[in-house]
Amino acid sequence: MSSGLITIKDIARELRISPSTVSRALKNHPDISEETKIAVNELARKLNYQPNAVALSLKQRRSNTIGVIIPEIVHYFFSSVISGIEDVAYDAGFNVIICQSNEKYDREVVNTRTLLANRVDGILVSISKETQQFDHFYKIRENEVPVVFYDRVVPGFEADQVIVDDFDAAYRATRHMIEGGCKKIVHFAGPQNLLIGQLRKEGYLKALREAGLETRNEWIMEADNFEKARLAVLNILDEKVNIDGIFAVNDTTAIGAMHTLQKRGVKVPNQIAVVGFSDGRLSGITDPALTSVDQHGYEMGTVATEILLKRILAENKNYPFETRVLNANLVIRGSSVKEIS
Amino acid sequence: MSSGLITIKDIARELRISPSTVSRALKNHPDISEETKIAVNELARKLNYQPNAVALSLKQRRSNTIGVIIPEIVHYFFSSVISGIEDVAYDAGFNVIICQSNEKYDREVVNTRTLLANRVDGILVSISKETQQFDHFYKIRENEVPVVFYDRVVPGFEADQVIVDDFDAAYRATRHMIEGGCKKIVHFAGPQNLLIGQLRKEGYLKALREAGLETRNEWIMEADNFEKARLAVLNILDEKVNIDGIFAVNDTTAIGAMHTLQKRGVKVPNQIAVVGFSDGRLSGITDPALTSVDQHGYEMGTVATEILLKRILAENKNYPFETRVLNANLVIRGSSVKEIS
DNA sequence: ATGAAAGCGCTAACAG
DNA sequence: CTGTTAGCGCTTTCAT
């Protein structure tokens, strides 16, 4: 923090008035005469006065800052969320402190400490893949700092939440594959300690059962990134597991699967259809383009921030928690549409 | 900011000692007896005391926060940069306030004001595509807040900088195309008010000239996104401009070009080779995979932050400015390698 | 070894 | 209409 910055006192001294008068003049307080108001504002502009937000925070016990804990910025979905958060916060005059957990529990815990120490007015969290213990969130609550979970929530933790209807989206995605003629669909699943991992799997299972199709435990493989998808596909091909569709828990995984299939000469979608989840920047540009579920990251960011700000600004914060479910639409592209043969 | 948070006073009251003693005990000051130290630390832990970083900032005139101005988070390159910034800042105990300019000059100006108001200890900036006027940066300097520019710098503004050798990278990329047999290469250029736009163009031109190839003004088109690339390609095809290579200022543009070419039945790379710049997540997954320049976003973030922290922590900040040039390596993939015919 | 007091920049209740 | 004062949470001289 530079020492060069002008304070209200500097203006007061120069104008031979008291700091409080300057303060009031600056906020256009009715008590102050036009004359002094003009003098003060003029000098303030001339000296390029910037009110010290830190002092304000301390005084008002309100930092006008919200904290964000995000698993990994370098994902189209998450960076879209941040973008949404940023835009809404910015319009409301709030700053955003970003903390990456890098999908690590330990780091997530430190992140919450940092944000509390910085007296953020509220926190937006999507939990890491590793997180299985939630004391740190209870600590936030004890400190009466509002939290909104987005996308990856803590099961059973009462709080505002913004999620996508993962269950339904996975169900519809799988049904789409079935309607397209798939009968033996495997699922590349996410970590089952994350609710979204469970829900996407359940949606997949529901669609299969509803259609009277076979479900098998071996058809559910934990694979949630490019490399794991590659290995899983190699395994499938080597073991000659007979399948005609892959529903992946996210796009990177789906793309990893598609690549490996194609490298091995398997035709997508005709031999094996592939569907992803998240609809990142990637989905449009593969060949064939990837069918995926649009998760509306930007919207999730805006909605979560609106909910958080509402609670921050509320007189009485004890109104019931809200769970907002965004609907995720299936974007059908080439990777799932088998050609008529 | 919640009122529930424990302060040093609460501890003092409970222990019937003075706040100053608590403060000292907490920082393990030699004057304090072991006894009280233990008592204080125990109670602090028990009450889950978190030092108020805001009060500290005010007192120490140092916020332990750095500000980041970034054009758009939703780009692989920029989000990688943030990731690098985050990691280094985090290790040094600094927070990161992110501001998106969304490529708008006005917003960038507001961003600088916000960061100054929040008394960040330093600022990392990559200027927006729109920015042509630089008063706001001079204002930062007047306030003696250190700035480091990364990737998109202000020409002529004396400051620490971290850049990629855009000129050389563009030169090498173009030469690679020439060596692969291209003779008529067009350039899809970025905004020429950005130094990187100019440098990439100049590198391209140098390679052509050096090889004794023709250069034409019509071969340089301003196209720096998917859509503009699409239109530019359509124009080329409709006008039957005879070319055999496209060097694009970034990957999105290159991919837009490739797609449109392929849709019109043009073979990439055999009829027209395509090379991008930035090496995002996208480049590996197109078909053919895109040859591109790896810009090392994460490294740029870490290096820029290290340089900034060094200056922030320096006793005397008046040592010469540093310009760090990261070398960008060309990643050769299928889109530029013509098959032997 | 501990406490009292001042001050970081700002606001607001209270007093004229 | 303006000034005085106290205080937000913390550190740091200066006393004791």
XYZ file of C-alpha atoms (C1' of nucleotides) in Angstrom:
714
model
C 0.000 0.000 0.000
C 1.571 3.214 -1.089
C 2.002 6.086 1.284
C 1.524 8.591 -1.466
C -2.240 8.394 -1.446
C -4.260 11.423 -0.468
C -6.472 11.228 2.605
C -9.400 13.208 3.799
C -7.108 14.896 6.266
C -4.901 16.256 3.532
C -7.896 17.921 1.992
C -9.073 19.206 5.350
C -5.718 20.716 6.170
C -5.410 22.409 2.828
C -8.894 23.875 3.119
C -8.564 24.643 6.822
C -11.706 22.762 7.688
C -12.233 19.604 9.686
C -11.984 16.102 8.301
C -15.608 15.419 9.152
C -16.711 18.327 7.033
C -14.690 16.983 4.172
C -16.210 13.578 4.683
C -19.694 15.004 4.632
C -19.043 17.252 1.679
C -17.759 14.281 -0.254
C -20.942 12.350 0.392
C -23.095 15.319 -0.428
C -24.525 15.607 3.044
C -27.419 18.135 3.176
C -25.933 19.997 6.138
C -22.937 21.191 4.194
C -22.990 24.465 2.307
C -22.786 24.413 -1.447
C -19.691 26.495 -1.210
C -17.636 24.068 0.842
C -18.986 21.131 -1.095
C -17.672 22.636 -4.274
C -14.341 23.532 -2.765
C -13.893 20.078 -1.316
C -14.914 18.199 -4.409
C -12.749 20.326 -6.575
C -9.682 19.799 -4.474
C -10.439 16.104 -4.164
C -10.534 15.753 -7.893
C -7.451 17.853 -8.314
C -5.485 15.745 -5.857
C -6.960 12.579 -7.300
C -8.361 11.566 -3.969
C -9.444 7.926 -3.659
C -11.350 7.017 -0.531
C -9.469 4.369 1.383
C -11.621 1.294 1.065
C -9.638 -0.439 3.767
C -10.451 2.197 6.356
C -14.062 2.063 5.256
C -14.139 -1.675 5.680
C -12.834 -1.410 9.168
C -15.236 1.308 10.139
C -18.338 -0.097 8.560
C -17.539 -3.658 9.419
C -18.322 -4.462 5.868
C -15.694 -4.968 3.238
C -17.785 -4.900 0.098
C -15.821 -7.877 -0.965
C -16.962 -11.383 -1.648
C -14.723 -14.391 -1.607
C -14.803 -17.141 -4.170
C -13.426 -20.617 -3.718
C -13.096 -22.394 -6.988
C -11.602 -25.805 -7.728
C -9.649 -24.853 -10.842
C -9.870 -21.677 -12.830
C -8.470 -23.290 -15.909
C -11.722 -24.892 -16.987
C -14.157 -23.320 -19.298
C -17.038 -24.000 -16.966
C -15.396 -22.526 -13.888
C -13.952 -19.530 -15.629
C -17.413 -18.801 -17.007
C -18.765 -18.954 -13.500
C -16.169 -16.455 -12.340
C -17.017 -14.229 -15.210
C -20.656 -14.228 -14.112
C -19.688 -13.601 -10.507
C -17.407 -10.749 -11.496
C -20.018 -9.018 -13.568
C -22.737 -9.049 -10.934
C -20.383 -8.162 -8.092
C -18.907 -5.344 -10.094
C -22.323 -3.839 -10.795
C -23.132 -3.963 -7.098
C -19.854 -2.313 -6.149
C -18.340 -5.434 -4.676
C -14.851 -6.766 -5.144
C -14.021 -10.349 -5.712
C -11.212 -12.255 -4.059
C -10.527 -15.495 -5.840
C -9.030 -18.549 -4.175
C -8.257 -21.727 -6.030
C -8.447 -24.935 -4.105
C -6.776 -26.808 -6.938
C -9.085 -29.664 -6.023
C -7.251 -30.082 -2.708
C -8.995 -30.326 0.637
C -6.120 -28.755 2.555
C -5.963 -25.806 0.327
C -9.698 -25.335 0.540
C -9.446 -25.133 4.311
C -6.730 -22.505 4.078
C -8.828 -20.635 1.561
C -11.713 -20.331 3.984
C -9.342 -19.057 6.650
C -7.918 -16.473 4.296
C -11.329 -15.245 3.312
C -12.509 -15.010 6.884
C -9.353 -13.178 7.891
C -10.015 -10.720 5.127
C -13.498 -10.208 6.428
C -15.239 -10.854 3.174
C -18.961 -10.182 3.382
C -19.878 -13.512 1.880
C -18.414 -16.562 0.224
C -19.174 -18.525 -2.910
C -17.900 -22.086 -2.866
C -17.721 -25.078 -5.102
C -16.047 -27.842 -3.159
C -12.968 -29.696 -4.289
C -13.034 -33.244 -5.573
C -11.120 -34.292 -2.511
C -13.293 -32.709 0.166
C -15.001 -35.232 2.387
C -15.042 -33.309 5.618
C -16.876 -30.092 6.169
C -15.790 -28.524 9.443
C -14.410 -25.517 7.666
C -17.812 -24.682 6.294
C -19.390 -24.952 9.712
C -16.751 -22.529 10.904
C -17.835 -20.039 8.300
C -21.363 -20.408 9.492
C -20.364 -19.870 13.129
C -18.866 -16.601 12.047
C -22.158 -15.653 10.489
C -20.665 -15.143 7.080
C -23.173 -16.034 4.374
C -22.184 -18.811 1.999
C -23.650 -19.853 -1.289
C -22.604 -23.142 -2.825
C -22.573 -23.423 -6.562
C -22.405 -26.561 -8.660
C -20.594 -28.731 -6.139
C -22.475 -28.563 -2.877
C -22.100 -30.144 0.529
C -24.751 -32.794 1.022
C -26.847 -32.076 4.057
C -25.358 -28.654 4.706
C -28.130 -26.113 4.966
C -27.244 -23.151 2.818
C -28.166 -21.332 -0.332
C -27.252 -23.344 -3.371
C -27.209 -23.008 -7.090
C -27.026 -26.209 -8.983
C -27.876 -27.724 -12.256
C -30.353 -30.527 -12.318
C -27.612 -33.040 -12.874
C -29.840 -36.003 -12.352
C -32.361 -34.908 -14.913
C -29.723 -33.730 -17.367
C -27.879 -37.044 -17.175
C -31.180 -38.851 -17.539
C -32.105 -36.899 -20.627
C -28.663 -37.261 -22.145
C -28.773 -41.006 -21.680
C -32.313 -41.246 -22.956
C -31.244 -39.350 -26.023
C -28.590 -41.974 -26.632
C -31.114 -44.753 -26.173
C -33.532 -43.128 -28.550
C -30.707 -42.929 -31.021
C -30.375 -46.670 -30.884
C -27.801 -47.306 -28.161
C -28.456 -50.395 -26.099
C -25.205 -50.923 -24.261
C -24.064 -47.673 -22.770
C -21.186 -47.325 -20.338
C -20.755 -44.438 -17.992
C -17.452 -42.723 -17.278
C -18.274 -41.482 -13.810
C -16.941 -38.705 -11.584
C -15.893 -39.071 -7.950
C -18.798 -40.503 -6.018
C -18.191 -38.323 -2.990
C -19.336 -35.378 -5.052
C -23.072 -35.150 -5.295
C -22.837 -34.283 -8.942
C -20.910 -37.477 -9.544
C -23.642 -39.504 -7.908
C -26.501 -37.688 -9.569
C -25.128 -38.004 -13.052
C -24.651 -41.690 -12.505
C -28.165 -42.089 -11.115
C -29.690 -40.224 -14.030
C -27.853 -42.507 -16.378
C -29.120 -45.572 -14.528
C -32.679 -44.337 -14.450
C -32.737 -43.885 -18.199
C -31.390 -47.373 -18.766
C -33.842 -48.986 -16.374
C -36.778 -47.059 -17.698
C -35.990 -48.288 -21.170
C -35.693 -51.818 -19.914
C -32.039 -51.961 -20.808
C -29.438 -53.910 -19.006
C -27.301 -52.156 -16.387
C -23.989 -53.531 -15.275
C -21.559 -52.547 -12.583
C -18.647 -53.031 -14.925
C -20.208 -50.476 -17.199
C -19.637 -47.772 -14.643
C -16.003 -46.777 -14.573
C -14.487 -43.991 -12.588
C -12.896 -41.835 -15.241
C -13.176 -38.095 -15.122
C -10.353 -36.732 -17.176
C -8.714 -37.101 -20.552
C -6.104 -39.583 -19.500
C -8.362 -41.808 -17.442
C -10.792 -41.858 -20.331
C -8.042 -42.949 -22.650
C -7.108 -45.803 -20.389
C -10.710 -46.812 -19.852
C -11.340 -46.922 -23.572
C -8.204 -48.936 -24.196
C -9.362 -51.340 -21.559
C -12.784 -51.628 -23.143
C -11.335 -52.296 -26.564
C -8.713 -54.728 -25.346
C -11.197 -56.655 -23.277
C -13.552 -56.532 -26.214
C -16.342 -55.246 -24.002
C -19.250 -54.970 -26.375
C -20.782 -51.506 -26.110
C -22.336 -48.928 -28.382
C -22.287 -45.756 -26.331
C -20.316 -43.805 -23.733
C -21.872 -41.224 -21.473
C -19.097 -39.241 -19.819
C -19.271 -37.144 -16.696
C -17.637 -34.184 -18.437
C -16.443 -33.033 -21.803
C -12.752 -33.554 -21.344
C -13.461 -37.147 -20.529
C -15.776 -37.526 -23.478
C -13.209 -36.028 -25.790
C -10.497 -38.266 -24.409
C -12.738 -41.212 -25.080
C -13.588 -40.082 -28.580
C -9.974 -39.532 -29.489
C -8.874 -42.903 -28.311
C -11.752 -44.614 -30.042
C -10.976 -42.880 -33.296
C -7.297 -43.621 -33.043
C -8.175 -47.261 -32.729
C -10.366 -47.019 -35.779
C -13.711 -47.094 -34.025
C -16.299 -44.923 -35.759
C -17.975 -42.282 -33.611
C -20.932 -42.215 -33.405
C -21.846 -45.107 -35.643
C -20.069 -47.821 -33.718
C -19.923 -46.049 -30.398
C -21.793 -42.846 -29.644
C -20.267 -40.405 -27.171
C -21.974 -37.784 -25.030
C -20.315 -35.375 -22.635
C -21.377 -32.997 -19.932
C -20.657 -29.291 -19.426
C -20.546 -27.977 -22.937
C -17.271 -26.197 -22.782
C -15.517 -24.353 -25.532
C -14.275 -27.695 -26.696
C -17.487 -29.377 -27.620
C -18.157 -27.448 -30.792
C -14.839 -28.075 -32.406
C -14.250 -31.775 -32.238
C -15.021 -33.946 -35.193
C -17.735 -35.033 -34.927
C -18.869 -32.197 -32.668
C -19.648 -33.404 -29.193
C -23.158 -33.768 -27.876
C -23.133 -32.329 -24.377
C -25.149 -30.808 -21.587
C -24.894 -27.047 -21.437
C -24.290 -26.194 -17.814
C -24.665 -22.440 -18.159
C -21.608 -21.496 -16.152
C -21.974 -17.767 -16.600
C -25.578 -17.857 -15.490
C -24.648 -19.979 -12.514
C -22.149 -17.317 -11.501
C -24.624 -14.490 -11.816
C -27.401 -16.287 -9.995
C -25.164 -17.432 -7.152
C -23.841 -13.923 -6.690
C -27.313 -12.406 -6.718
C -28.422 -14.810 -4.032
C -25.345 -14.081 -1.974
C -25.665 -10.309 -2.291
C -29.308 -10.499 -1.359
C -28.400 -12.202 1.864
C -25.454 -9.936 2.564
C -27.598 -6.872 2.148
C -30.563 -8.259 4.075
C -31.446 -6.661 7.384
C -32.432 -9.944 8.841
C -30.419 -12.767 7.380
C -32.486 -15.508 8.909
C -34.855 -16.147 6.079
C -35.000 -19.642 4.642
C -32.275 -20.955 2.393
C -32.827 -21.115 -1.295
C -31.853 -23.838 -3.703
C -31.913 -22.668 -7.250
C -31.886 -25.356 -9.874
C -30.843 -24.191 -13.297
C -32.032 -26.250 -16.128
C -29.321 -27.614 -18.275
C -30.175 -28.209 -21.840
C -28.853 -30.993 -23.929
C -26.996 -29.732 -26.956
C -27.196 -32.406 -29.573
C -24.342 -32.556 -32.015
C -22.792 -35.144 -34.214
C -21.113 -37.427 -31.691
C -24.361 -39.055 -30.645
C -26.382 -39.194 -33.817
C -25.817 -42.462 -35.576
C -26.190 -42.349 -39.302
C -29.002 -44.381 -40.740
C -27.595 -47.577 -42.040
C -18.363 -8.429 7.501
C -19.778 -10.413 10.342
C -19.871 -9.017 13.824
C -19.453 -12.445 15.314
C -15.728 -12.559 14.802
C -13.446 -12.657 17.784
C -11.055 -9.787 18.349
C -7.965 -9.364 20.372
C -10.021 -7.418 22.865
C -12.330 -10.332 23.518
C -9.356 -12.425 24.429
C -7.910 -9.660 26.582
C -11.141 -9.203 28.480
C -11.586 -12.879 29.119
C -8.033 -13.209 30.385
C -8.092 -9.879 32.257
C -5.018 -8.628 30.520
C -4.517 -5.797 28.077
C -5.009 -6.034 24.321
C -1.382 -5.138 23.762
C -0.272 -8.096 25.788
C -2.495 -10.335 23.765
C -1.096 -8.911 20.563
C 2.428 -9.528 21.747
C 1.700 -12.982 23.030
C 0.206 -13.913 19.706
C 3.327 -12.859 17.868
C 5.546 -14.583 20.351
C 7.175 -11.412 21.559
C 10.169 -12.174 23.850
C 8.936 -9.829 26.583
C 5.884 -11.935 27.319
C 6.005 -14.707 29.892
C 5.573 -18.256 28.743
C 2.595 -18.526 30.995
C 0.567 -15.785 29.377
C 1.667 -16.813 25.925
C 0.243 -20.215 26.505
C -2.956 -18.920 27.981
C -3.478 -16.488 25.132
C -2.725 -18.930 22.377
C -4.921 -21.528 23.908
C -7.877 -19.241 24.205
C -7.288 -17.885 20.735
C -7.429 -21.341 19.304
C -10.427 -22.229 21.374
C -12.352 -19.175 20.224
C -11.134 -19.669 16.680
C -9.573 -16.252 16.595
C -8.701 -14.928 13.154
C -6.633 -11.763 13.059
C -8.524 -9.071 11.229
C -6.599 -8.564 8.033
C -8.464 -5.364 7.339
C -7.315 -3.737 10.552
C -3.829 -4.938 9.825
C -3.917 -3.428 6.373
C -4.952 -0.108 7.753
C -2.335 -0.112 10.431
C 0.560 -1.392 8.394
C -0.388 0.505 5.264
C 0.082 -2.700 3.395
C -2.775 -4.900 2.359
C -0.959 -8.038 1.322
C -3.191 -8.050 -1.676
C -2.334 -7.720 -5.306
C -4.748 -6.639 -7.967
C -5.062 -8.245 -11.361
C -6.618 -6.672 -14.412
C -7.343 -9.221 -17.057
C -9.119 -8.808 -20.375
C -11.287 -11.919 -20.209
C -11.031 -14.786 -17.815
C -12.807 -17.148 -20.135
C -9.776 -17.893 -22.257
C -7.467 -20.716 -21.656
C -4.441 -18.496 -21.862
C -5.699 -15.901 -19.405
C -7.099 -18.360 -16.942
C -3.733 -20.122 -16.959
C -2.076 -16.832 -16.197
C -4.403 -16.308 -13.242
C -3.653 -19.764 -12.050
C 0.040 -18.966 -12.038
C -0.545 -15.655 -10.288
C -2.740 -17.315 -7.666
C -0.203 -19.964 -6.866
C 2.727 -17.630 -6.348
C 0.690 -15.044 -4.459
C -0.781 -17.704 -2.236
C 2.652 -19.041 -1.317
C 3.786 -15.549 -0.398
C 0.714 -14.930 1.723
C -0.847 -12.478 -0.677
C -4.453 -12.289 -1.769
C -5.556 -11.709 -5.288
C -8.320 -9.375 -6.365
C -9.360 -10.057 -9.913
C -10.898 -7.463 -12.191
C -12.034 -8.229 -15.702
C -11.891 -5.422 -18.198
C -13.909 -7.440 -20.663
C -11.720 -5.853 -23.315
C -13.282 -2.461 -22.577
C -11.273 0.681 -21.964
C -13.866 2.218 -19.662
C -14.016 -0.791 -17.492
C -10.258 -0.968 -17.311
C -10.169 2.576 -15.989
C -12.722 1.737 -13.325
C -10.733 -1.362 -12.472
C -7.638 0.665 -11.732
C -9.672 2.968 -9.509
C -11.130 0.043 -7.624
C -7.750 -1.478 -7.048
C -6.237 1.774 -5.870
C -9.173 2.366 -3.555
C -8.606 -1.040 -2.083
C -4.990 -0.181 -1.518
C -3.601 -3.201 -3.244
C 0.151 -3.435 -2.861
C 0.721 -3.899 -6.552
C -1.057 -4.468 -9.824
C -0.696 -6.908 -12.691
C -2.180 -5.715 -15.947
C -2.755 -6.934 -19.437
C -4.425 -4.139 -21.358
C -7.706 -4.459 -23.183
C -7.978 -4.594 -26.946
C -9.676 -1.245 -26.857
C -7.187 0.668 -24.753
C -5.444 3.438 -26.649
C -4.996 5.931 -23.862
C -2.935 5.362 -20.795
C -3.607 8.064 -18.237
C -4.969 5.553 -15.779
C -1.642 3.774 -15.687
C 0.218 6.993 -15.077
C -2.163 7.580 -12.207
C -1.152 4.287 -10.693
C 2.439 5.307 -10.993
C 1.781 8.662 -9.316
C 0.399 6.749 -6.398
C 3.593 4.769 -6.236
C 1.866 1.468 -6.637
C 4.072 -1.002 -8.515
C 2.704 -2.355 -11.773
C 3.802 -5.265 -13.862
C 2.417 -5.667 -17.346
C 2.035 -9.132 -18.729
C 1.487 -10.169 -22.313
C -0.239 -7.002 -23.477
C 1.948 -4.080 -22.501
C 1.767 -0.340 -22.968
C 4.274 0.749 -25.572
C 6.661 3.295 -24.168
C 5.467 2.977 -20.585
C 8.408 2.281 -18.334
C 7.521 -0.615 -16.088
C 8.285 -4.211 -15.368
C 6.982 -6.428 -18.117
C 6.615 -10.065 -18.894
C 6.057 -10.890 -22.486
C 6.516 -13.594 -24.954
C 8.786 -12.972 -27.864
C 5.847 -12.547 -30.178
C 7.922 -11.309 -33.040
C 10.252 -14.242 -32.974
C 7.492 -16.748 -32.367
C 5.473 -15.443 -35.282
C 8.585 -15.463 -37.393
C 9.358 -19.056 -36.533
C 5.778 -20.152 -37.036
C 5.694 -18.567 -40.468
C 9.066 -19.959 -41.396
C 7.851 -23.372 -40.407
C 4.990 -22.967 -42.862
C 7.354 -21.847 -45.578
C 9.660 -24.765 -44.975
C 6.631 -26.983 -45.274
C 6.077 -25.689 -48.759
C 3.717 -22.738 -48.306
C 4.364 -19.878 -50.687
C 1.268 -17.732 -50.364
C 0.489 -17.246 -46.723
C -2.128 -14.851 -45.423
C -2.142 -13.476 -41.903
C -5.244 -13.098 -39.784
C -4.041 -10.236 -37.636
C -4.982 -8.883 -34.225
C -5.712 -5.243 -33.394
C -2.743 -3.169 -34.444
C -2.933 -0.937 -31.404
C -1.792 -3.863 -29.332
C 1.908 -4.416 -29.510
C 1.393 -8.139 -29.762
C -0.786 -7.588 -32.817
C 1.964 -5.604 -34.482
C 4.755 -7.933 -33.496
C 3.054 -11.045 -34.718
C 2.396 -9.375 -38.011
C 5.984 -8.173 -38.278
C 7.341 -11.612 -37.511
C 5.173 -13.017 -40.239
C 6.396 -10.409 -42.700
C 10.020 -10.958 -41.814
C 9.761 -14.666 -42.528
C 8.159 -14.032 -45.883
C 10.710 -11.442 -46.897
C 13.623 -13.478 -45.741
C 12.441 -16.354 -47.883
C 12.060 -14.053 -50.841
C 8.326 -14.624 -50.925
C 5.777 -12.133 -52.004
C 3.998 -10.054 -49.347
C 0.727 -8.341 -50.033
C -1.373 -5.925 -48.070
C -4.532 -7.805 -48.959
C -3.009 -10.842 -47.369
C -3.172 -9.207 -43.973
C -6.708 -9.188 -42.704
C -7.835 -8.043 -39.322
C -9.531 -11.121 -37.938
C -9.004 -12.147 -34.366
C -11.932 -14.341 -33.436
C -13.885 -17.326 -34.641
C -16.542 -15.363 -36.449
C -14.248 -12.895 -38.138
C -12.106 -15.796 -39.276
C -15.130 -17.487 -40.742
C -16.023 -14.388 -42.718
C -12.459 -13.815 -43.813
C -12.188 -17.358 -45.107
C -15.479 -17.127 -46.935
C -14.240 -13.964 -48.526
C -11.015 -15.624 -49.579
C -12.813 -18.561 -51.105
C -15.462 -16.481 -52.815
C -12.917 -14.112 -54.248
C -10.831 -17.101 -55.226
C -7.788 -15.577 -53.581
C -5.102 -18.077 -54.309
C -3.342 -19.026 -51.066
C -1.831 -22.073 -49.436
C -1.481 -21.092 -45.798
C -3.070 -19.093 -43.019
C -1.153 -17.836 -40.007
C -3.645 -16.675 -37.392
C -3.043 -14.366 -34.471
C -4.639 -16.801 -32.050
C -6.064 -20.280 -31.852
C -9.723 -19.425 -31.872
C -9.182 -17.595 -35.110
C -7.166 -20.449 -36.555
C -9.835 -22.927 -35.612
C -12.564 -20.746 -37.067
C -10.584 -20.637 -40.262
C -9.978 -24.360 -40.310
C -13.615 -25.158 -39.754
C -14.820 -22.921 -42.490
C -12.242 -24.233 -44.896
C -13.190 -27.805 -44.142
C -16.866 -27.082 -44.454
C -16.197 -25.734 -47.913
C -14.308 -28.867 -48.755
C -10.828 -27.407 -48.602
C -8.273 -29.873 -47.282
C -6.229 -28.778 -44.292
C -3.271 -28.813 -44.429
C -2.756 -30.107 -47.936
C -4.516 -27.331 -49.778
C -4.231 -24.706 -47.098
C -2.104 -25.100 -43.983
C -3.229 -23.391 -40.800
C -1.177 -22.266 -37.810
C -2.445 -20.612 -34.656
C -0.976 -18.849 -31.686
C -1.392 -19.427 -27.947
C -1.762 -23.151 -27.736
C -4.906 -23.355 -25.713
C -6.746 -26.410 -24.640
C -8.330 -26.410 -28.033
C -5.334 -26.981 -30.195
C -4.830 -30.625 -29.378
C -8.321 -31.749 -30.155
C -9.108 -30.421 -33.573
C -8.772 -32.611 -36.590
C -6.125 -32.215 -37.764
C -4.617 -31.002 -34.522
C -3.585 -27.395 -34.693
C -0.002 -26.278 -34.949
C 0.389 -23.410 -32.538
C 2.742 -21.356 -30.421
C 2.748 -22.329 -26.786
C 2.546 -19.086 -24.857
C 3.118 -20.589 -21.417
C 0.329 -18.764 -19.634
C 0.902 -20.331 -16.252
C 4.587 -19.486 -16.336
C 3.797 -15.957 -17.386
C 1.569 -15.640 -14.345
C 4.178 -16.954 -11.949
C 6.990 -14.857 -13.372
C 4.932 -11.666 -13.422
C 3.896 -12.204 -9.831
C 7.422 -12.909 -8.701
C 8.622 -9.713 -10.297
C 5.794 -7.771 -8.714
C 6.318 -9.221 -5.254
C 10.012 -8.522 -5.461
C 9.294 -4.871 -6.056
C 6.565 -4.711 -3.440
C 8.847 -6.164 -0.831
C 11.878 -4.119 -1.829
C 13.127 -1.510 0.588
C 14.038 0.817 -2.199
C 11.735 0.406 -5.143
C 13.743 2.562 -7.494
C 15.820 -0.109 -9.133
C 15.623 -0.436 -12.901
C 12.629 -2.002 -14.570
C 12.854 -5.485 -15.870
C 11.481 -6.890 -19.086
C 11.303 -10.633 -19.045
C 10.864 -12.316 -22.370
C 9.588 -15.852 -22.178
C 10.404 -18.018 -25.079
C 7.417 -19.439 -26.788
C 7.899 -22.729 -28.504
C 6.209 -23.772 -31.644
C 4.160 -26.902 -31.191
C 3.951 -28.600 -34.522
C 0.873 -30.677 -35.142
C -1.041 -31.857 -38.145
C -2.626 -28.661 -39.404
C 0.591 -27.374 -40.911
C 2.295 -30.481 -42.168
C 1.382 -31.114 -45.753
C 1.444 -34.709 -46.788
C 3.945 -35.641 -49.409
C 2.193 -35.799 -52.715
C 6.585 -8.537 32.139
C 2.604 -5.726 31.246
C -0.373 -1.600 30.427
C -1.808 2.986 28.502
C -2.132 5.718 24.677
C -1.809 7.069 20.073
C -2.789 6.394 15.423
C -3.774 4.036 10.569
C -8.455 6.718 7.471
C -12.919 7.243 7.916
C -17.731 8.081 9.828
C -21.357 9.483 12.904
C -23.332 10.838 17.230
C -23.248 14.803 19.730
C -22.459 19.543 20.501
C -22.457 23.859 19.388
C -23.523 24.731 8.912
C -19.285 22.917 11.114
C -16.187 20.961 14.638
C -15.076 17.539 18.419
C -14.815 13.045 19.800
C -14.843 8.303 19.829
C -14.140 4.057 17.806
C -13.649 0.111 14.032
C -8.987 -3.914 15.343
C -4.491 -3.872 15.615
C 0.494 -2.549 16.632
C 3.899 0.027 18.827
C 6.265 3.377 21.378
C 6.666 4.853 25.994
C 5.860 4.222 30.682
C 5.762 1.555 34.817
